[in-house]
Amino acid sequence: MYGPSGFYRRPEGPAGHFRTSVHASPLFARAVARLLCRVDEALGHPARLDFVDMAAGRGELAAGVLAALPADVAARTRCRAVERADRPEGLDHRIEWLPEPPEGTTGLLFANEWLDNVPVEVAETDAAGVRRLVFVREDGAERLGPPVGGAEARWLARWWPASGEGSRAEIGLPRDTAWARAVATVDRGLAVAADYAHTAAARPPFGTLTGFRAGNQVAPVPDGSCDITAHVALDACALPGGRAVTQRAALRALGVSGIRPPLSLAATDPAGYVRALAEAGAAAELTAAGGLGDFGWLLQPVAVPADLLDGLDLGEDLFVDVPGEDLLVDVPDHEEQ
């Protein structure tokens, strides 16, 4: 993916192939900027406030957040974009470009569609009920390999039990580890992972591994010609104190609403009405059920007051801790509302 001719090294960048929340509307970056301001307040307005954009792509989110911050907050903000591809030309000089997340963050680390690209092994259940690794050639041809064992087998037993012959699972252990390492770089503040997600009560029986190229879903051929992605078991990634909500709930709590402007505005301020209508449409896309609104946001406070998120009406968690038991429970969709 990051080789000399890899997908993420192409000049058009990810935005040339698929549409993320960042690309859908500036409203997303503005909402993240509001969240950063919320973290700033919880931290007592430190002299230096960090914003770390994980898997920054071409730096679109980092640039959008800087542009949306109030002047006094922007003046104190140190913005870092973490990306393995080269720094794009013309990027705001205030954005530092790094290959790994920096240590000692005081502020907000935001990982938008990062974990779904952290590589995972795929397991398939054979006719004898044994879960085996799936091997794949560069042309995409697959075959079953040896049985899954060790820590990967234990992860599957806990987080993604088998559901019959031919069933598949993506072993999320590398993502759990990657997320824990990213959170460990935050000294004080909040870490957020926003991604395609599923939870233990609703794992897809045949997995989610797929590819994208030029706006189309394609076979996940590992030759660098397409994006390769799989949804994230966010409940497995969560660390103590973390909570997960839908993007719909998170963005609404941060002021992104799809409510149409009153028709009366068209008579008094036609241009304002058109702008407000366009913004409502963009907000509706970001929060839509069955689309971007169903993304999961995993929120992980680090060494900050417990009430950091209390001022945000985030609704029900996607999963909640069960007292006295070491497991997570999914909240049914009708209760989420």
Coordinates of C-alpha atoms in Angstrom, one line a residue:
M1 CA 0.0 0.0 0.0
Y2 CA 2.9 2.3 0.7
G3 CA 5.5 0.9 -1.7
P4 CA 6.9 2.9 -4.6
S5 CA 3.8 2.3 -6.7
G6 CA 1.4 1.6 -3.8
F7 CA -2.1 2.9 -3.6
Y8 CA -1.4 5.5 -0.9
R9 CA 1.6 6.9 -2.8
R10 CA -0.5 7.9 -5.8
P11 CA -0.7 11.6 -6.6
E12 CA -4.5 11.8 -6.4
G13 CA -4.5 10.5 -2.8
P14 CA -7.3 8.6 -1.1
A15 CA -9.8 11.3 -2.1
G16 CA -9.4 10.3 -5.7
H17 CA -10.9 6.9 -4.9
F18 CA -13.4 7.1 -2.0
R19 CA -15.2 9.7 0.0
T20 CA -14.6 10.0 3.8
S21 CA -16.4 12.3 6.2
V22 CA -13.5 14.7 5.9
H23 CA -14.0 15.0 2.1
A24 CA -17.8 15.1 2.4
S25 CA -18.0 18.5 4.0
P26 CA -16.0 21.1 5.9
L27 CA -18.7 20.6 8.7
F28 CA -16.7 17.5 9.8
A29 CA -13.5 19.5 10.5
R30 CA -15.5 22.2 12.2
A31 CA -17.0 19.6 14.5
V32 CA -13.6 18.2 15.3
A33 CA -12.4 21.7 16.0
R34 CA -15.3 22.2 18.5
L35 CA -14.3 18.9 20.1
L36 CA -10.7 20.2 20.4
C37 CA -12.0 23.3 22.1
R38 CA -13.9 21.2 24.5
V39 CA -10.7 19.3 25.3
D40 CA -8.9 22.6 25.7
E41 CA -11.4 23.7 28.3
A42 CA -11.2 20.5 30.2
L43 CA -7.4 20.8 30.3
G44 CA -7.6 24.3 31.7
H45 CA -6.4 26.1 28.5
P46 CA -2.8 24.9 28.4
A47 CA -0.1 27.1 26.9
R48 CA 0.4 24.5 24.2
L49 CA -2.6 22.5 22.9
D50 CA -1.9 19.5 20.6
F51 CA -4.0 18.2 17.7
V52 CA -2.7 14.9 16.2
D53 CA -4.4 13.8 12.9
M54 CA -3.7 10.1 12.6
A55 CA -3.6 8.7 9.0
A56 CA -3.8 12.2 7.7
G57 CA -4.0 11.4 4.0
R58 CA -3.2 14.7 2.4
G59 CA -3.7 16.7 5.6
E60 CA -7.3 17.8 4.8
L61 CA -8.6 17.3 8.3
A62 CA -5.6 19.0 10.0
A63 CA -5.9 22.0 7.7
G64 CA -9.7 22.2 8.2
V65 CA -9.4 22.0 12.0
L66 CA -6.8 24.8 12.1
A67 CA -9.0 27.0 9.8
A68 CA -12.0 26.4 12.1
L69 CA -10.4 27.2 15.4
P70 CA -11.0 30.5 17.2
A71 CA -7.9 32.7 16.7
D72 CA -6.8 32.5 20.4
V73 CA -7.0 28.7 20.4
A74 CA -5.3 28.4 17.0
A75 CA -2.4 30.5 18.3
R76 CA -1.7 27.9 21.0
T77 CA -2.3 24.8 18.9
R78 CA 0.5 22.6 17.7
C79 CA -0.8 20.5 14.8
R80 CA 0.8 17.2 13.8
A81 CA -0.3 15.1 10.8
V82 CA 0.7 11.4 11.0
E83 CA 1.0 9.8 7.6
R84 CA 3.5 7.4 5.9
A85 CA 3.0 9.0 2.5
D86 CA 5.0 12.1 1.6
R87 CA 4.0 15.5 2.8
P88 CA 1.8 17.2 0.1
E89 CA 3.0 20.4 -1.5
G90 CA 1.3 23.6 -0.4
L91 CA 0.2 22.2 3.0
D92 CA -0.2 24.8 5.8
H93 CA 3.3 25.4 7.2
R94 CA 1.9 25.2 10.7
I95 CA 1.2 21.5 10.2
E96 CA 4.1 19.2 11.2
W97 CA 4.3 16.0 9.1
L98 CA 5.3 12.8 11.0
P99 CA 5.6 9.1 10.2
E100 CA 4.6 8.0 13.7
P101 CA 2.4 9.6 16.4
P102 CA 4.4 11.9 18.7
E103 CA 4.9 11.2 22.4
G104 CA 3.6 13.6 25.0
T105 CA 0.4 14.8 23.4
T106 CA -1.7 17.2 25.5
G107 CA -4.9 17.7 23.6
L108 CA -6.8 15.6 21.0
L109 CA -5.6 12.7 18.9
F110 CA -8.1 12.0 16.2
A111 CA -7.9 8.9 14.0
N112 CA -10.4 9.1 11.1
E113 CA -10.6 5.8 9.1
W114 CA -7.2 4.7 10.3
L115 CA -7.9 1.4 12.1
D116 CA -9.8 -0.1 9.2
N117 CA -6.5 0.0 7.2
V118 CA -4.4 -1.5 9.9
P119 CA -3.7 -5.0 8.4
V120 CA -5.3 -8.0 10.0
E121 CA -5.3 -11.8 9.4
V122 CA -8.5 -13.4 8.0
A123 CA -9.8 -16.7 9.4
E124 CA -12.3 -19.0 7.8
T125 CA -14.1 -22.0 9.3
D126 CA -13.5 -25.2 7.4
A127 CA -15.9 -28.2 7.0
A128 CA -14.5 -29.8 10.2
G129 CA -15.3 -26.6 12.2
V130 CA -11.6 -25.6 12.4
R131 CA -10.7 -22.0 12.0
R132 CA -7.9 -21.6 9.6
L133 CA -5.9 -18.6 8.3
V134 CA -6.7 -17.5 4.8
F135 CA -3.6 -17.2 2.5
V136 CA -3.8 -14.9 -0.5
R137 CA -1.5 -14.5 -3.6
E138 CA -0.7 -11.2 -5.2
D139 CA -3.4 -11.8 -7.8
G140 CA -6.0 -12.3 -5.1
A141 CA -6.4 -16.1 -5.3
E142 CA -7.0 -17.6 -1.8
R143 CA -6.5 -20.9 0.0
L144 CA -6.9 -22.0 3.5
G145 CA -3.7 -22.3 5.6
P146 CA -3.0 -23.7 9.1
P147 CA -5.3 -23.5 12.1
V148 CA -5.4 -20.3 14.0
G149 CA -3.5 -20.6 17.3
G150 CA -2.1 -18.7 20.2
A151 CA -3.2 -15.1 21.0
E152 CA -5.1 -14.9 17.7
A153 CA -7.2 -17.9 18.6
R154 CA -7.9 -16.5 22.0
W155 CA -9.0 -13.2 20.4
L156 CA -11.4 -15.0 18.2
A157 CA -12.9 -17.0 21.0
R158 CA -13.5 -13.9 23.0
W159 CA -14.5 -11.4 20.3
W160 CA -15.7 -13.2 17.2
P161 CA -16.9 -16.8 17.8
A162 CA -17.3 -19.0 14.7
S163 CA -20.8 -19.3 13.1
G164 CA -20.5 -22.3 10.8
E165 CA -18.6 -23.7 7.8
G166 CA -17.4 -20.9 5.5
S167 CA -17.9 -18.2 8.1
R168 CA -15.1 -15.6 8.2
A169 CA -13.6 -13.2 10.7
E170 CA -11.0 -10.5 10.7
I171 CA -8.7 -11.0 13.7
G172 CA -8.5 -7.5 15.2
L173 CA -5.6 -8.1 17.6
P174 CA -3.2 -5.8 15.6
R175 CA -5.8 -3.0 15.7
D176 CA -6.2 -3.4 19.4
T177 CA -2.5 -3.1 19.8
A178 CA -2.2 -0.2 17.4
W179 CA -4.9 1.7 19.2
A180 CA -3.4 1.1 22.6
R181 CA 0.0 2.4 21.3
A182 CA -1.6 5.5 19.9
V183 CA -3.5 6.2 23.1
A184 CA -0.3 5.7 25.1
T185 CA 1.2 8.7 23.3
V186 CA -1.4 11.0 24.9
D187 CA -0.3 12.4 28.3
R188 CA -3.5 14.3 28.9
G189 CA -6.6 14.8 26.7
L190 CA -8.8 12.7 24.4
A191 CA -8.1 10.0 21.7
V192 CA -10.9 9.3 19.2
A193 CA -11.1 6.6 16.6
A194 CA -13.8 7.1 13.9
D195 CA -14.4 4.2 11.7
Y196 CA -16.6 1.6 10.0
A197 CA -17.4 -0.6 13.0
H198 CA -19.3 -3.6 14.4
T199 CA -19.7 -5.0 17.9
A200 CA -19.9 -8.5 19.4
A201 CA -23.6 -8.9 19.2
A202 CA -23.6 -8.2 15.4
R203 CA -20.5 -9.5 13.8
P204 CA -20.9 -10.0 10.0
P205 CA -20.8 -13.8 9.4
F206 CA -18.6 -13.6 6.4
G207 CA -16.4 -10.7 7.4
T208 CA -16.0 -7.3 5.8
L209 CA -12.7 -7.4 3.8
T210 CA -13.0 -5.5 0.6
G211 CA -11.3 -3.1 -1.8
F212 CA -12.0 0.3 -3.3
R213 CA -10.8 1.9 -6.5
A214 CA -12.1 5.0 -8.3
G215 CA -15.2 5.2 -6.2
N216 CA -16.1 1.5 -6.8
Q217 CA -16.0 -1.5 -4.5
V218 CA -13.6 -4.1 -6.0
A219 CA -12.0 -7.4 -5.0
P220 CA -9.3 -6.8 -2.3
V221 CA -6.3 -7.8 -4.4
P222 CA -3.1 -7.1 -2.5
D223 CA -1.0 -5.7 -5.4
G224 CA -1.2 -2.0 -4.5
S225 CA -3.8 -1.2 -7.1
C226 CA -6.7 -0.6 -4.7
D227 CA -7.5 0.4 -1.1
I228 CA -7.9 -2.7 1.1
T229 CA -10.1 -2.3 4.2
A230 CA -12.1 -4.1 6.8
H231 CA -14.5 -2.8 9.4
V232 CA -13.3 -2.5 13.0
A233 CA -14.3 -4.4 16.1
L234 CA -14.3 -1.2 18.2
D235 CA -15.5 -3.0 21.3
A236 CA -12.3 -5.1 21.3
C237 CA -10.1 -2.0 20.8
A238 CA -11.7 -0.1 23.7
L239 CA -9.5 0.5 26.8
P240 CA -10.8 1.1 30.3
G241 CA -12.9 4.2 30.5
G242 CA -13.5 4.3 26.7
R243 CA -17.0 4.6 25.2
A244 CA -18.3 4.2 21.7
V245 CA -21.2 6.1 20.1
T246 CA -22.4 6.5 16.5
Q247 CA -21.0 9.3 14.4
R248 CA -24.5 10.6 14.1
A249 CA -24.8 11.1 17.8
A250 CA -21.3 12.6 18.1
L251 CA -21.7 15.1 15.3
R252 CA -25.2 16.2 16.5
A253 CA -23.7 16.8 20.0
L254 CA -21.0 18.9 18.3
G255 CA -23.5 21.1 16.5
V256 CA -23.9 19.3 13.1
S257 CA -27.6 19.0 12.3
G258 CA -29.4 18.2 9.1
I259 CA -32.4 20.4 10.0
R260 CA -33.6 22.4 7.0
P261 CA -33.7 26.2 7.4
P262 CA -37.2 27.8 7.6
L263 CA -38.7 28.5 4.3
S264 CA -39.4 32.1 5.4
L265 CA -35.6 32.7 5.2
A266 CA -35.8 32.4 1.5
A267 CA -37.9 35.5 1.3
T268 CA -35.8 37.7 3.6
D269 CA -32.3 36.3 2.7
P270 CA -32.3 34.1 -0.4
A271 CA -28.5 33.7 -0.5
G272 CA -28.5 32.8 3.2
Y273 CA -31.3 30.3 2.7
V274 CA -29.3 28.6 -0.1
R275 CA -26.2 28.4 2.0
A276 CA -28.2 27.0 5.0
L277 CA -29.9 24.5 2.8
A278 CA -26.6 23.3 1.3
E279 CA -25.2 23.0 4.9
A280 CA -28.2 21.0 6.0
G281 CA -27.7 18.6 3.1
A282 CA -24.0 18.1 4.0
A283 CA -24.9 17.6 7.6
A284 CA -27.6 15.0 6.6
E285 CA -24.9 13.1 4.6
L286 CA -22.5 13.0 7.6
T287 CA -25.2 11.8 10.0
A288 CA -27.2 9.5 7.7
A289 CA -28.4 6.2 8.9
G290 CA -27.1 3.4 6.6
G291 CA -24.2 5.7 5.7
L292 CA -21.6 7.9 7.4
G293 CA -23.8 8.4 10.4
D294 CA -23.5 4.7 11.3
F295 CA -19.7 5.0 11.8
G296 CA -18.5 4.3 15.3
W297 CA -16.6 6.9 17.4
L298 CA -14.5 5.4 20.1
L299 CA -13.7 8.1 22.7
Q300 CA -10.9 7.5 25.1
P301 CA -10.2 10.2 27.8
V302 CA -6.7 10.2 29.2
A303 CA -5.9 11.8 32.6
V304 CA -8.7 14.4 32.3
P305 CA -11.7 15.1 34.4
A306 CA -14.3 12.3 34.2
D307 CA -16.9 14.9 33.1
L308 CA -15.0 15.8 29.9
L309 CA -17.8 14.2 27.8
D310 CA -20.7 15.0 30.1
G311 CA -21.5 18.3 28.4
L312 CA -22.1 16.5 25.1
D313 CA -25.4 14.7 24.7
L314 CA -24.0 11.6 23.0
G315 CA -26.9 9.3 23.6
E316 CA -26.5 5.6 24.3
D317 CA -23.2 3.9 23.9
L318 CA -22.7 1.3 21.1
F319 CA -21.6 -0.9 23.9
V320 CA -21.6 -0.6 27.7
D321 CA -19.5 -2.2 30.5
V322 CA -21.2 -4.9 32.5
P323 CA -20.3 -4.6 36.2
G324 CA -18.4 -7.6 37.5
E325 CA -17.9 -9.2 34.1
D326 CA -15.1 -8.9 31.6
L327 CA -17.1 -8.4 28.4
L328 CA -19.0 -5.8 26.4
V329 CA -22.6 -5.7 25.4
D330 CA -24.1 -4.2 22.2
V331 CA -27.0 -1.7 22.6
P332 CA -29.8 -2.6 20.2
D333 CA -30.5 -0.1 17.4
H334 CA -33.9 0.9 18.7
E335 CA -32.5 1.7 22.2
E336 CA -29.6 3.7 20.7
Q337 CA -32.1 6.4 19.7

